[in-house]
Short mmCIF file of C-alpha atoms in Angstrom, two decimals:
data_model
loop_
_atom_site.label_atom_id
_atom_site.label_comp_id
_atom_site.label_asym_id
_atom_site.label_seq_id
_atom_site.Cartn_x
_atom_site.Cartn_y
_atom_site.Cartn_z
CA UNK A 1 111.35 -56.35 -39.14
CA UNK A 2 111.52 -53.01 -40.89
CA UNK A 3 113.38 -50.18 -39.22
CA UNK A 4 112.15 -46.67 -39.87
CA UNK A 5 115.02 -44.33 -40.66
CA UNK A 6 114.40 -40.84 -39.32
CA UNK A 7 116.42 -37.93 -40.61
CA UNK A 8 117.63 -36.16 -37.42
CA UNK A 9 116.24 -32.67 -37.17
CA UNK A 10 119.45 -30.78 -36.46
CA UNK A 11 119.14 -27.10 -35.81
CA UNK A 12 121.86 -25.86 -38.11
CA UNK A 13 121.62 -23.06 -40.55
CA UNK A 14 122.08 -25.46 -43.44
CA UNK A 15 119.16 -24.89 -45.78
CA UNK A 16 119.06 -28.45 -47.08
CA UNK A 17 118.75 -29.85 -43.55
CA UNK A 18 115.95 -27.45 -42.73
CA UNK A 19 114.19 -28.31 -45.95
CA UNK A 20 114.42 -32.02 -45.12
CA UNK A 21 112.94 -31.41 -41.66
CA UNK A 22 110.13 -29.33 -43.08
CA UNK A 23 109.27 -31.96 -45.71
CA UNK A 24 108.77 -35.19 -43.78
CA UNK A 25 105.00 -35.60 -43.43
CA UNK A 26 104.01 -35.41 -39.78
CA UNK A 27 100.46 -36.62 -40.33
CA UNK A 28 97.28 -34.54 -40.37
CA UNK A 29 96.22 -31.73 -42.69
CA UNK A 30 98.61 -29.09 -44.03
CA UNK A 31 97.29 -25.58 -44.65
CA UNK A 32 100.28 -23.98 -46.36
CA UNK A 33 98.51 -23.27 -49.67
CA UNK A 34 95.41 -21.66 -48.15
CA UNK A 35 96.56 -18.05 -48.34
CA UNK A 36 97.65 -18.39 -51.96
CA UNK A 37 94.44 -20.19 -52.94
CA UNK A 38 92.27 -17.54 -51.28
CA UNK A 39 94.15 -14.88 -53.23
CA UNK A 40 93.60 -16.76 -56.50
CA UNK A 41 89.90 -17.02 -55.76
CA UNK A 42 89.69 -13.30 -55.04
CA UNK A 43 91.27 -12.68 -58.45
CA UNK A 44 88.29 -14.42 -60.03
CA UNK A 45 89.62 -17.92 -60.73
CA UNK A 46 87.06 -20.59 -59.99
CA UNK A 47 88.15 -23.37 -57.67
CA UNK A 48 87.89 -26.73 -59.47
CA UNK A 49 85.32 -29.19 -58.23
CA UNK A 50 86.46 -32.43 -56.64
CA UNK A 51 84.98 -35.81 -57.60
CA UNK A 52 81.63 -36.33 -55.92
CA UNK A 53 80.18 -39.77 -55.66
CA UNK A 54 76.64 -38.51 -56.56
CA UNK A 55 75.40 -41.85 -55.44
CA UNK A 56 72.75 -44.06 -54.15
CA UNK A 57 73.86 -46.05 -51.11
CA UNK A 58 71.67 -48.02 -48.75
CA UNK A 59 71.69 -50.72 -46.13
CA UNK A 60 69.26 -52.85 -44.23
CA UNK A 61 69.18 -55.32 -41.36
CA UNK A 62 67.77 -58.73 -42.23
CA UNK A 63 67.33 -61.97 -40.33
CA UNK A 64 70.98 -63.08 -40.24
CA UNK A 65 72.85 -59.77 -40.60
CA UNK A 66 73.31 -56.75 -42.82
CA UNK A 67 73.03 -56.11 -46.56
CA UNK A 68 74.77 -52.98 -47.91
CA UNK A 69 74.31 -51.75 -51.46
CA UNK A 70 75.80 -49.03 -53.65
CA UNK A 71 75.85 -47.86 -57.26
CA UNK A 72 79.19 -47.34 -59.04
CA UNK A 73 79.26 -43.89 -60.64
CA UNK A 74 81.70 -41.09 -59.71
CA UNK A 75 81.02 -37.65 -61.21
CA UNK A 76 83.10 -34.52 -61.73
CA UNK A 77 80.40 -31.85 -62.01
CA UNK A 78 78.28 -33.36 -64.79
CA UNK A 79 80.95 -35.58 -66.38
CA UNK A 80 81.05 -39.23 -65.36
CA UNK A 81 84.64 -39.58 -64.20
CA UNK A 82 84.54 -43.21 -63.12
CA UNK A 83 81.99 -45.67 -64.48
CA UNK A 84 82.85 -48.40 -62.02
CA UNK A 85 84.14 -47.11 -58.71
CA UNK A 86 83.89 -49.08 -55.48
CA UNK A 87 81.82 -47.26 -52.88
CA UNK A 88 81.65 -50.01 -50.27
CA UNK A 89 84.77 -49.60 -48.16
CA UNK A 90 86.41 -52.07 -45.82
CA UNK A 91 86.50 -51.01 -42.19
CA UNK A 92 87.26 -54.33 -40.55
CA UNK A 93 86.62 -57.98 -41.34
CA UNK A 94 83.08 -57.74 -39.95
CA UNK A 95 82.29 -54.08 -40.68
CA UNK A 96 81.88 -52.34 -44.05
CA UNK A 97 80.95 -48.76 -44.90
CA UNK A 98 79.33 -47.21 -47.99
CA UNK A 99 80.35 -43.63 -48.77
CA UNK A 100 78.56 -40.74 -50.48
CA UNK A 101 79.60 -37.11 -50.92
CA UNK A 102 83.11 -35.95 -51.80
CA UNK A 103 84.87 -39.09 -53.04
CA UNK A 104 88.32 -38.30 -51.61
CA UNK A 105 86.80 -37.62 -48.19
CA UNK A 106 84.87 -40.90 -48.04
CA UNK A 107 87.93 -42.83 -49.24
CA UNK A 108 90.39 -41.24 -46.80
CA UNK A 109 88.04 -41.10 -43.80
CA UNK A 110 87.12 -44.78 -44.07
CA UNK A 111 90.78 -45.74 -44.49
CA UNK A 112 91.77 -43.66 -41.46
CA UNK A 113 89.08 -45.11 -39.22
CA UNK A 114 89.88 -48.61 -40.50
CA UNK A 115 93.49 -48.14 -39.34
CA UNK A 116 92.42 -46.70 -35.99
CA UNK A 117 90.01 -49.58 -35.49
CA UNK A 118 92.71 -52.13 -36.29
CA UNK A 119 95.00 -50.57 -33.68
CA UNK A 120 92.10 -50.62 -31.24
CA UNK A 121 91.45 -54.28 -32.03
CA UNK A 122 95.08 -55.14 -31.32
CA UNK A 123 94.85 -53.21 -28.09
CA UNK A 124 91.65 -54.85 -26.84
CA UNK A 125 92.18 -58.29 -28.33
CA UNK A 126 88.52 -58.46 -29.34
CA UNK A 127 86.58 -58.30 -32.58
CA UNK A 128 85.72 -54.62 -33.16
CA UNK A 129 82.15 -53.43 -32.60
CA UNK A 130 80.13 -51.40 -35.07
CA UNK A 131 79.32 -48.81 -32.40
CA UNK A 132 83.06 -48.19 -31.94
CA UNK A 133 83.50 -47.50 -35.66
CA UNK A 134 80.46 -45.24 -35.53
CA UNK A 135 81.85 -43.32 -32.56
CA UNK A 136 85.27 -42.89 -34.21
CA UNK A 137 83.71 -41.66 -37.46
CA UNK A 138 81.27 -39.22 -35.89
CA UNK A 139 83.88 -37.72 -33.59
CA UNK A 140 86.22 -37.11 -36.51
CA UNK A 141 83.53 -35.64 -38.77
CA UNK A 142 82.21 -33.35 -36.01
CA UNK A 143 85.71 -32.11 -35.36
CA UNK A 144 85.76 -30.75 -38.94
CA UNK A 145 82.21 -29.38 -38.71
CA UNK A 146 81.02 -30.73 -42.04
CA UNK A 147 84.00 -29.55 -44.10
CA UNK A 148 84.89 -33.20 -44.68
CA UNK A 149 81.98 -34.04 -46.98
CA UNK A 150 81.50 -37.72 -46.14
CA UNK A 151 77.98 -39.13 -45.76
CA UNK A 152 78.28 -42.78 -44.75
CA UNK A 153 76.20 -45.90 -44.26
CA UNK A 154 78.03 -48.07 -41.74
CA UNK A 155 76.99 -51.67 -41.18
CA UNK A 156 78.40 -54.78 -39.58
CA UNK A 157 77.83 -57.76 -37.36
CA UNK A 158 79.64 -58.05 -34.05
CA UNK A 159 79.26 -60.01 -30.83
CA UNK A 160 76.11 -58.06 -29.92
CA UNK A 161 74.39 -58.67 -33.27
CA UNK A 162 73.88 -56.80 -36.57
CA UNK A 163 73.97 -52.97 -36.45
CA UNK A 164 73.37 -50.31 -39.08
CA UNK A 165 74.15 -46.60 -38.80
CA UNK A 166 73.89 -43.61 -41.13
CA UNK A 167 76.47 -40.90 -40.52
CA UNK A 168 76.08 -37.34 -41.80
CA UNK A 169 78.98 -35.00 -42.72
CA UNK A 170 78.44 -32.80 -39.65
CA UNK A 171 78.75 -35.76 -37.32
CA UNK A 172 75.20 -36.76 -36.46
CA UNK A 173 74.31 -40.45 -36.64
CA UNK A 174 71.12 -42.46 -36.80
CA UNK A 175 70.82 -46.08 -35.77
CA UNK A 176 68.04 -47.61 -37.87
CA UNK A 177 66.89 -50.91 -39.43
CA UNK A 178 67.18 -49.47 -42.95
CA UNK A 179 68.97 -46.34 -44.25
CA UNK A 180 69.72 -44.63 -47.55
CA UNK A 181 72.14 -41.79 -48.37
CA UNK A 182 73.30 -39.82 -51.38
CA UNK A 183 71.57 -37.95 -54.19
CA UNK A 184 69.49 -41.04 -55.03
CA UNK A 185 68.48 -41.63 -51.42
CA UNK A 186 64.91 -40.53 -51.98
CA UNK A 187 64.39 -43.05 -54.76
CA UNK A 188 65.95 -45.82 -52.68
CA UNK A 189 64.05 -44.85 -49.52
CA UNK A 190 60.77 -44.95 -51.44
CA UNK A 191 61.53 -48.60 -52.33
CA UNK A 192 62.49 -49.43 -48.76
CA UNK A 193 59.45 -47.78 -47.19
CA UNK A 194 57.21 -49.74 -49.54
CA UNK A 195 58.62 -53.22 -49.09
CA UNK A 196 60.77 -53.43 -45.96
CA UNK A 197 59.72 -55.74 -43.17
CA UNK A 198 61.60 -57.16 -40.22
CA UNK A 199 63.37 -60.54 -40.53
CA UNK A 200 63.65 -60.79 -44.30
CA UNK A 201 65.43 -63.81 -45.74
CA UNK A 202 68.83 -63.39 -47.38
CA UNK A 203 67.48 -63.54 -50.93
CA UNK A 204 64.57 -61.19 -50.22
CA UNK A 205 66.93 -58.73 -48.55
CA UNK A 206 69.39 -58.83 -51.46
CA UNK A 207 66.60 -58.33 -53.96
CA UNK A 208 65.17 -55.39 -51.99
CA UNK A 209 68.56 -53.65 -51.76
CA UNK A 210 69.18 -54.30 -55.46
CA UNK A 211 65.79 -52.79 -56.32
CA UNK A 212 66.46 -49.75 -54.14
CA UNK A 213 69.84 -49.10 -55.78
CA UNK A 214 68.34 -49.61 -59.24
CA UNK A 215 65.63 -47.06 -58.36
CA UNK A 216 68.48 -44.64 -57.68
CA UNK A 217 70.44 -45.61 -60.79
CA UNK A 218 67.56 -45.17 -63.20
CA UNK A 219 65.93 -42.11 -61.64
CA UNK A 220 68.80 -40.07 -60.23
CA UNK A 221 71.30 -38.39 -62.54
CA UNK A 222 74.12 -38.62 -60.02
CA UNK A 223 73.94 -42.41 -59.78
CA UNK A 224 74.52 -45.00 -62.46
CA UNK A 225 76.28 -48.08 -63.81
CA UNK A 226 76.26 -51.24 -61.71
CA UNK A 227 74.96 -52.45 -58.35
CA UNK A 228 77.49 -53.59 -55.73
CA UNK A 229 76.32 -55.58 -52.73
CA UNK A 230 77.90 -56.58 -49.47
CA UNK A 231 76.22 -59.20 -47.30
CA UNK A 232 77.61 -59.39 -43.76
CA UNK A 233 76.69 -62.19 -41.40
CA UNK A 234 78.16 -63.45 -38.16
CA UNK A 235 80.46 -65.92 -39.89
CA UNK A 236 81.34 -64.39 -43.23
CA UNK A 237 81.18 -61.45 -45.61
CA UNK A 238 80.12 -61.68 -49.26
CA UNK A 239 81.46 -58.70 -51.18
CA UNK A 240 79.67 -59.04 -54.50
CA UNK A 241 81.05 -56.63 -57.04
CA UNK A 242 79.23 -56.32 -59.36
CA UNK A 243 76.03 -57.90 -58.15
CA UNK A 244 74.30 -56.79 -61.29
CA UNK A 245 75.52 -54.99 -64.36
CA UNK A 246 72.45 -52.85 -64.67
CA UNK A 247 73.89 -50.92 -67.62
CA UNK A 248 75.95 -52.72 -70.21
CA UNK A 249 78.25 -50.83 -72.54
CA UNK A 250 77.28 -50.90 -76.21
CA UNK A 251 79.25 -52.83 -78.81
CA UNK A 252 81.25 -50.73 -81.23
CA UNK A 253 80.03 -51.16 -84.79
CA UNK A 254 83.05 -49.90 -86.74
CA UNK A 255 86.81 -50.34 -86.72
CA UNK A 256 88.63 -47.18 -85.72
CA UNK A 257 92.16 -48.48 -85.63
CA UNK A 258 94.69 -46.29 -87.38
CA UNK A 259 97.32 -47.75 -89.68
CA UNK A 260 100.82 -47.85 -88.25
CA UNK A 261 102.70 -44.79 -89.41
CA UNK A 262 99.70 -42.45 -89.47
CA UNK A 263 101.07 -40.25 -86.72
CA UNK A 264 103.99 -38.11 -87.81
CA UNK A 265 106.88 -38.34 -85.38
CA UNK A 266 109.51 -35.63 -85.10
CA UNK A 267 111.96 -37.62 -83.00
CA UNK A 268 112.08 -40.96 -81.26
CA UNK A 269 114.25 -42.02 -78.36
CA UNK A 270 114.45 -45.55 -77.00
CA UNK A 271 115.76 -46.10 -73.51
CA UNK A 272 116.54 -49.68 -72.60
CA UNK A 273 115.50 -50.54 -69.07
CA UNK A 274 118.09 -52.28 -66.96
CA UNK A 275 116.46 -55.39 -65.61
CA UNK A 276 117.29 -55.79 -61.94
CA UNK A 277 118.97 -58.98 -60.88
CA UNK A 278 117.00 -60.27 -57.91
CA UNK A 279 118.55 -63.63 -57.43
CA UNK A 280 121.60 -65.45 -58.77
CA UNK A 281 121.88 -69.18 -58.49
CA UNK A 282 124.97 -71.09 -59.51
CA UNK A 283 124.55 -74.78 -59.76
CA UNK A 284 127.69 -76.89 -60.05
CA UNK A 285 127.39 -79.72 -62.55
CA UNK A 286 129.84 -82.57 -62.04
CA UNK A 287 131.99 -83.20 -65.06
CA UNK A 288 131.56 -86.42 -66.88
CA UNK A 289 134.66 -88.44 -67.56
CA UNK B 1 87.89 -19.17 -65.54
CA UNK B 2 89.00 -22.19 -63.51
CA UNK B 3 92.44 -22.17 -61.88
CA UNK B 4 93.23 -25.42 -63.66
CA UNK B 5 92.69 -23.59 -66.97
CA UNK B 6 95.25 -20.86 -66.19
CA UNK B 7 98.07 -22.77 -67.86
CA UNK B 8 96.23 -25.45 -69.87
CA UNK B 9 97.23 -29.09 -70.34
CA UNK B 10 96.14 -32.40 -71.84
CA UNK B 11 97.27 -35.81 -70.59
CA UNK B 12 96.09 -39.31 -71.48
CA UNK B 13 97.28 -42.69 -70.25
CA UNK B 14 96.17 -45.95 -71.87
CA UNK B 15 96.64 -49.63 -71.21
CA UNK B 16 97.75 -52.02 -73.91
CA UNK B 17 98.90 -55.63 -74.04
CA UNK B 18 101.77 -55.83 -71.53
CA UNK B 19 102.46 -52.15 -72.07
CA UNK B 20 101.17 -48.73 -71.07
CA UNK B 21 101.42 -45.40 -72.84
CA UNK B 22 101.22 -41.91 -71.42
CA UNK B 23 100.92 -38.86 -73.67
CA UNK B 24 100.88 -35.13 -72.98
CA UNK B 25 100.81 -31.85 -74.85
CA UNK B 26 103.79 -29.50 -74.54
CA UNK B 27 102.29 -26.05 -74.25
CA UNK B 28 103.09 -23.74 -71.42
CA UNK B 29 100.93 -20.66 -71.52
CA UNK B 30 99.69 -17.91 -69.27
CA UNK B 31 95.98 -17.66 -70.09
CA UNK B 32 95.84 -16.65 -73.73
CA UNK B 33 99.56 -16.24 -74.34
CA UNK B 34 101.77 -19.22 -75.16
CA UNK B 35 105.14 -18.88 -73.48
CA UNK B 36 106.92 -22.09 -74.43
CA UNK B 37 106.35 -25.22 -76.51
CA UNK B 38 108.61 -27.66 -74.71
CA UNK B 39 107.19 -27.74 -71.19
CA UNK B 40 107.40 -31.17 -69.58
CA UNK B 41 104.31 -32.41 -67.85
CA UNK B 42 105.21 -36.09 -67.70
CA UNK B 43 107.85 -37.00 -65.14
CA UNK B 44 109.77 -40.21 -64.79
CA UNK B 45 109.56 -41.59 -61.27
CA UNK B 46 111.15 -44.96 -61.97
CA UNK B 47 112.23 -46.97 -65.01
CA UNK B 48 108.67 -48.20 -65.48
CA UNK B 49 106.71 -45.51 -63.66
CA UNK B 50 105.58 -42.17 -65.06
CA UNK B 51 103.33 -39.49 -63.66
CA UNK B 52 101.57 -36.85 -65.75
CA UNK B 53 100.65 -33.61 -64.00
CA UNK B 54 98.19 -31.27 -65.70
CA UNK B 55 97.06 -28.09 -63.96
CA UNK B 56 98.65 -24.98 -62.51
CA UNK B 57 102.27 -25.06 -63.73
CA UNK B 58 103.80 -23.94 -60.44
CA UNK B 59 102.05 -26.77 -58.61
CA UNK B 60 103.07 -29.22 -61.38
CA UNK B 61 106.72 -28.46 -60.69
CA UNK B 62 106.36 -28.35 -56.91
CA UNK B 63 104.51 -31.64 -56.79
CA UNK B 64 106.91 -33.44 -59.12
CA UNK B 65 109.83 -32.35 -56.91
CA UNK B 66 108.07 -33.24 -53.64
CA UNK B 67 107.00 -36.60 -55.04
CA UNK B 68 110.51 -37.39 -56.19
CA UNK B 69 111.76 -36.53 -52.69
CA UNK B 70 109.26 -38.85 -51.00
CA UNK B 71 109.92 -41.54 -53.57
CA UNK B 72 113.68 -41.36 -53.01
CA UNK B 73 113.20 -41.73 -49.25
CA UNK B 74 110.89 -44.68 -49.84
CA UNK B 75 113.38 -46.44 -52.11
CA UNK B 76 116.21 -45.87 -49.66
CA UNK B 77 114.15 -47.22 -46.77
CA UNK B 78 112.72 -50.21 -48.62
CA UNK B 79 115.74 -50.91 -50.83
CA UNK B 80 113.54 -51.74 -53.79
CA UNK B 81 111.54 -50.09 -56.57
CA UNK B 82 108.10 -48.81 -55.63
CA UNK B 83 105.02 -50.56 -56.99
CA UNK B 84 102.66 -48.40 -59.08
CA UNK B 85 99.78 -49.02 -56.65
CA UNK B 86 101.88 -47.85 -53.70
CA UNK B 87 103.03 -44.81 -55.66
CA UNK B 88 99.41 -43.97 -56.35
CA UNK B 89 98.75 -44.04 -52.59
CA UNK B 90 101.77 -41.79 -52.07
CA UNK B 91 100.44 -39.20 -54.56
CA UNK B 92 96.95 -39.46 -53.07
CA UNK B 93 98.34 -38.87 -49.60
CA UNK B 94 100.38 -35.85 -50.75
CA UNK B 95 97.28 -34.27 -52.29
CA UNK B 96 94.83 -35.14 -49.47
CA UNK B 97 97.18 -33.65 -46.85
CA UNK B 98 96.29 -30.37 -48.49
CA UNK B 99 92.55 -31.10 -48.51
CA UNK B 100 91.60 -27.59 -47.39
CA UNK B 101 94.19 -25.73 -49.44
CA UNK B 102 94.79 -28.02 -52.40
CA UNK B 103 97.42 -28.16 -55.08
CA UNK B 104 95.76 -27.49 -58.41
CA UNK B 105 96.86 -30.60 -60.27
CA UNK B 106 94.90 -33.70 -61.26
CA UNK B 107 97.62 -36.35 -61.72
CA UNK B 108 97.68 -39.30 -64.08
CA UNK B 109 99.88 -42.31 -63.24
CA UNK B 110 101.05 -44.95 -65.71
CA UNK B 111 103.39 -47.80 -64.99
CA UNK B 112 104.27 -51.45 -65.15
CA UNK B 113 104.65 -53.46 -61.98
CA UNK B 114 108.37 -54.20 -61.83
CA UNK B 115 107.92 -57.82 -60.75
CA UNK B 116 104.82 -59.01 -62.58
CA UNK B 117 104.94 -56.52 -65.50
CA UNK B 118 101.22 -55.93 -65.14
CA UNK B 119 100.19 -52.60 -66.69
CA UNK B 120 98.67 -50.06 -64.28
CA UNK B 121 96.99 -46.72 -64.88
CA UNK B 122 95.24 -44.41 -62.44
CA UNK B 123 94.14 -40.82 -62.17
CA UNK B 124 93.14 -38.55 -59.32
CA UNK B 125 91.18 -35.42 -58.65
CA UNK B 126 92.88 -32.45 -57.05
CA UNK B 127 92.38 -33.72 -53.50
CA UNK B 128 93.64 -37.20 -54.13
CA UNK B 129 90.60 -39.38 -54.80
CA UNK B 130 92.01 -42.30 -56.78
CA UNK B 131 90.37 -43.71 -59.88
CA UNK B 132 91.82 -46.95 -61.22
CA UNK B 133 90.57 -48.16 -64.57
CA UNK B 134 91.29 -50.93 -67.03
CA UNK B 135 91.18 -48.89 -70.22
CA UNK B 136 92.30 -45.26 -70.16
CA UNK B 137 92.48 -42.18 -67.96
CA UNK B 138 92.44 -38.54 -69.05
CA UNK B 139 93.07 -35.24 -67.34
CA UNK B 140 93.40 -31.62 -68.39
CA UNK B 141 91.52 -28.66 -69.84
CA UNK B 142 90.17 -30.67 -72.78
CA UNK B 143 89.16 -33.69 -70.69
CA UNK B 144 85.70 -33.84 -72.27
CA UNK B 145 87.18 -34.00 -75.78
CA UNK B 146 89.69 -36.60 -74.62
CA UNK B 147 86.96 -38.74 -73.04
CA UNK B 148 85.13 -38.68 -76.37
CA UNK B 149 88.20 -39.61 -78.42
CA UNK B 150 89.33 -42.35 -76.05
CA UNK B 151 85.90 -43.95 -75.76
CA UNK B 152 85.79 -44.17 -79.55
CA UNK B 153 89.35 -45.26 -80.30
CA UNK B 154 90.46 -47.48 -77.43
CA UNK B 155 90.19 -51.24 -77.67
CA UNK B 156 91.63 -53.84 -75.33
CA UNK B 157 94.97 -55.61 -75.88
CA UNK B 158 96.59 -53.21 -78.31
CA UNK B 159 100.20 -53.93 -79.19
CA UNK B 160 102.76 -51.19 -78.43
CA UNK B 161 102.78 -49.83 -82.00
CA UNK B 162 98.99 -49.79 -82.29
CA UNK B 163 98.72 -48.29 -78.80
CA UNK B 164 101.05 -45.51 -79.88
CA UNK B 165 98.86 -44.66 -82.88
CA UNK B 166 95.68 -44.80 -80.82
CA UNK B 167 96.91 -42.63 -77.96
CA UNK B 168 98.56 -40.10 -80.29
CA UNK B 169 95.49 -39.65 -82.45
CA UNK B 170 93.21 -39.45 -79.42
CA UNK B 171 95.41 -36.78 -77.83
CA UNK B 172 95.98 -34.71 -80.96
CA UNK B 173 92.39 -34.64 -82.12
CA UNK B 174 91.26 -33.75 -78.61
CA UNK B 175 93.68 -30.90 -78.00
CA UNK B 176 93.09 -29.51 -81.47
CA UNK B 177 89.62 -28.66 -80.18
CA UNK B 178 90.99 -26.82 -77.16
CA UNK B 179 92.58 -23.41 -77.30
CA UNK B 180 94.60 -23.88 -74.12
CA UNK B 181 96.46 -27.11 -74.92
CA UNK B 182 98.45 -28.46 -77.82
CA UNK B 183 101.54 -26.97 -79.46
CA UNK B 184 103.32 -30.30 -79.69
CA UNK B 185 102.89 -33.68 -78.11
CA UNK B 186 105.06 -36.25 -76.37
CA UNK B 187 104.24 -39.94 -75.97
CA UNK B 188 106.02 -42.43 -73.71
CA UNK B 189 105.41 -46.10 -74.47
CA UNK B 190 106.46 -48.21 -71.52
CA UNK B 191 107.21 -51.86 -72.15
CA UNK B 192 108.90 -54.55 -70.10
CA UNK B 193 112.37 -53.99 -71.50
CA UNK B 194 112.34 -50.47 -72.94
CA UNK B 195 110.71 -47.07 -72.80
CA UNK B 196 110.20 -45.23 -76.08
CA UNK B 197 109.75 -41.47 -76.09
CA UNK B 198 108.31 -39.96 -79.27
CA UNK B 199 107.74 -36.31 -80.08
CA UNK B 200 104.71 -35.72 -82.28
CA UNK B 201 104.34 -33.31 -85.17
CA UNK B 202 101.12 -31.44 -84.44
CA UNK B 203 99.33 -28.24 -85.39
CA UNK B 204 101.13 -25.37 -83.70
CA UNK B 205 98.16 -23.15 -83.16
#
C-alpha cells in the first residue's frame, strides 16, 4: 500500500517552501508561459508545429462486433517523424479508440478518458459502455472548443451490443455503422461506400478495413507505413499490430560502418556505475569434519 | 524564423547491443552569434538515464531543473530508481500540462532499464507526444540532416565502440550542414556497468 507524501503548504516567507508549493502539479493545464509565447510570436518567431498524425483511421460494425483500423505514420510538417506509431488506443478492455489530428492530444485525451472510465467502472461495478466513453470524450472536447485537436473513432462491444462513434475536435459525435477520419478519410470512405454491407463475416470485415486503410496509405500523403487492426467482439479483443506491413524498408546495399578510431576524441571520461544491491542472501554451509 | 531555431541544437540517441548512446552539439548561440562552445544540452537524470533537450535555451535549463525536482520527489516516494518508460511519461506530462503555452523544447531520452538492462530511447514533440523507436531518435535544428545520416549509418546490434563511431559521425556530418549547431560535440555511451563521456574534435565554424 503506497502512501503519498504531501509537502505541507506552510505559509511562511521562506522562498524554498513557496517554490515547493508552487511546483507540485495540481492536475489540469498550466498557462504560465502564454504571455511570453505571445510576445515571442509578435516578435516574428514562428511557433513550431506539433506532431500530427496525418492519418487514415476507420472502423466498421460487422456481424459479431467491431473492426477498427489505422495506418502508422506520424508527421512533423512534411517530415515523417515516426514510421510505426500506434494510433489505436486502449480505453477499456472492451473499448478501443483510434486517434487522428494532433498526436499529443489524441494520446493524452484517450489516456485521460481511459482513467476516468476505469474509476467509473470501479464505482458502478459494471463493464463500461461505449456510450459512456463517447459522452466523456465529447464533453471534454467541447469544453476546449476544438483547441484540443483530437478527431477520434471510438468502437467497442458492451452489454447492449457493438457500437461505433466518430468524434470531432469540437465535440460533435456521429453514431454510424462505418466511419473514417483523418486526412485519408476520403480514400477510406470511398472504399467503404463501395463495399460495405450489414452483417459481414469477420474475414470480410478485416479485409474491407485493410483495403480502406491501404487506400489511405497509398493515396494520401499524410498516411503511410503499415496497417494496424483491432477486432473487438463480446468475448475478446484481437489487437493485431501490424496486420500488414504494406511498405517494407529497403535493404542496404553497402557497408557504412566506420573503423574504430575514425572519430577524433579530445577527452574521455569513464564513470563506473555503482550497481545497487537489491538482495543479500547468506547461506550457512555446515562444516565437514 | 522558428523559436526552436533561436539558439540552435542537435541531439541524437541511438540503440546498440545492450547499450545506448546519446550525443549532442555544444553550441550556445543567439541567432547568428555564437556565445559559448561548452553549453550542456544532455542532462544526467540517473546513473543510466539521460535526457537531451534541444530548443530554446532558457526552456532547456528550466525543464532540466523542473524534471530533476519531480524526479527527486519520485525517487524519495518510491525509494527506487525510475524506469526509463516512467520517466518518459513524466516528461510528457510536464510538457502537455503546458499544451496551450508550451515550452519550446523537443526532448530526447536515452537510458537502460536498471533491472533488465534493456536499452530504451524515445523522443517527444514540444507538447509531449511520445515517440518510442527501436533504432534512433533525433531532435534539433538540423533534424532533417540527422534523419538522413542516421538512416544511412545505423545498423542493429552495434557494440559500444562501433555505436560510438556511428553516432559521432552521424552527428558531426549532420551539424556540419547546419549553421546553427555544431562547435563541438559530446557523446555519452551508457552501458550496464559504466558511462563513458567523450568530447569530440569537430569543425569550429
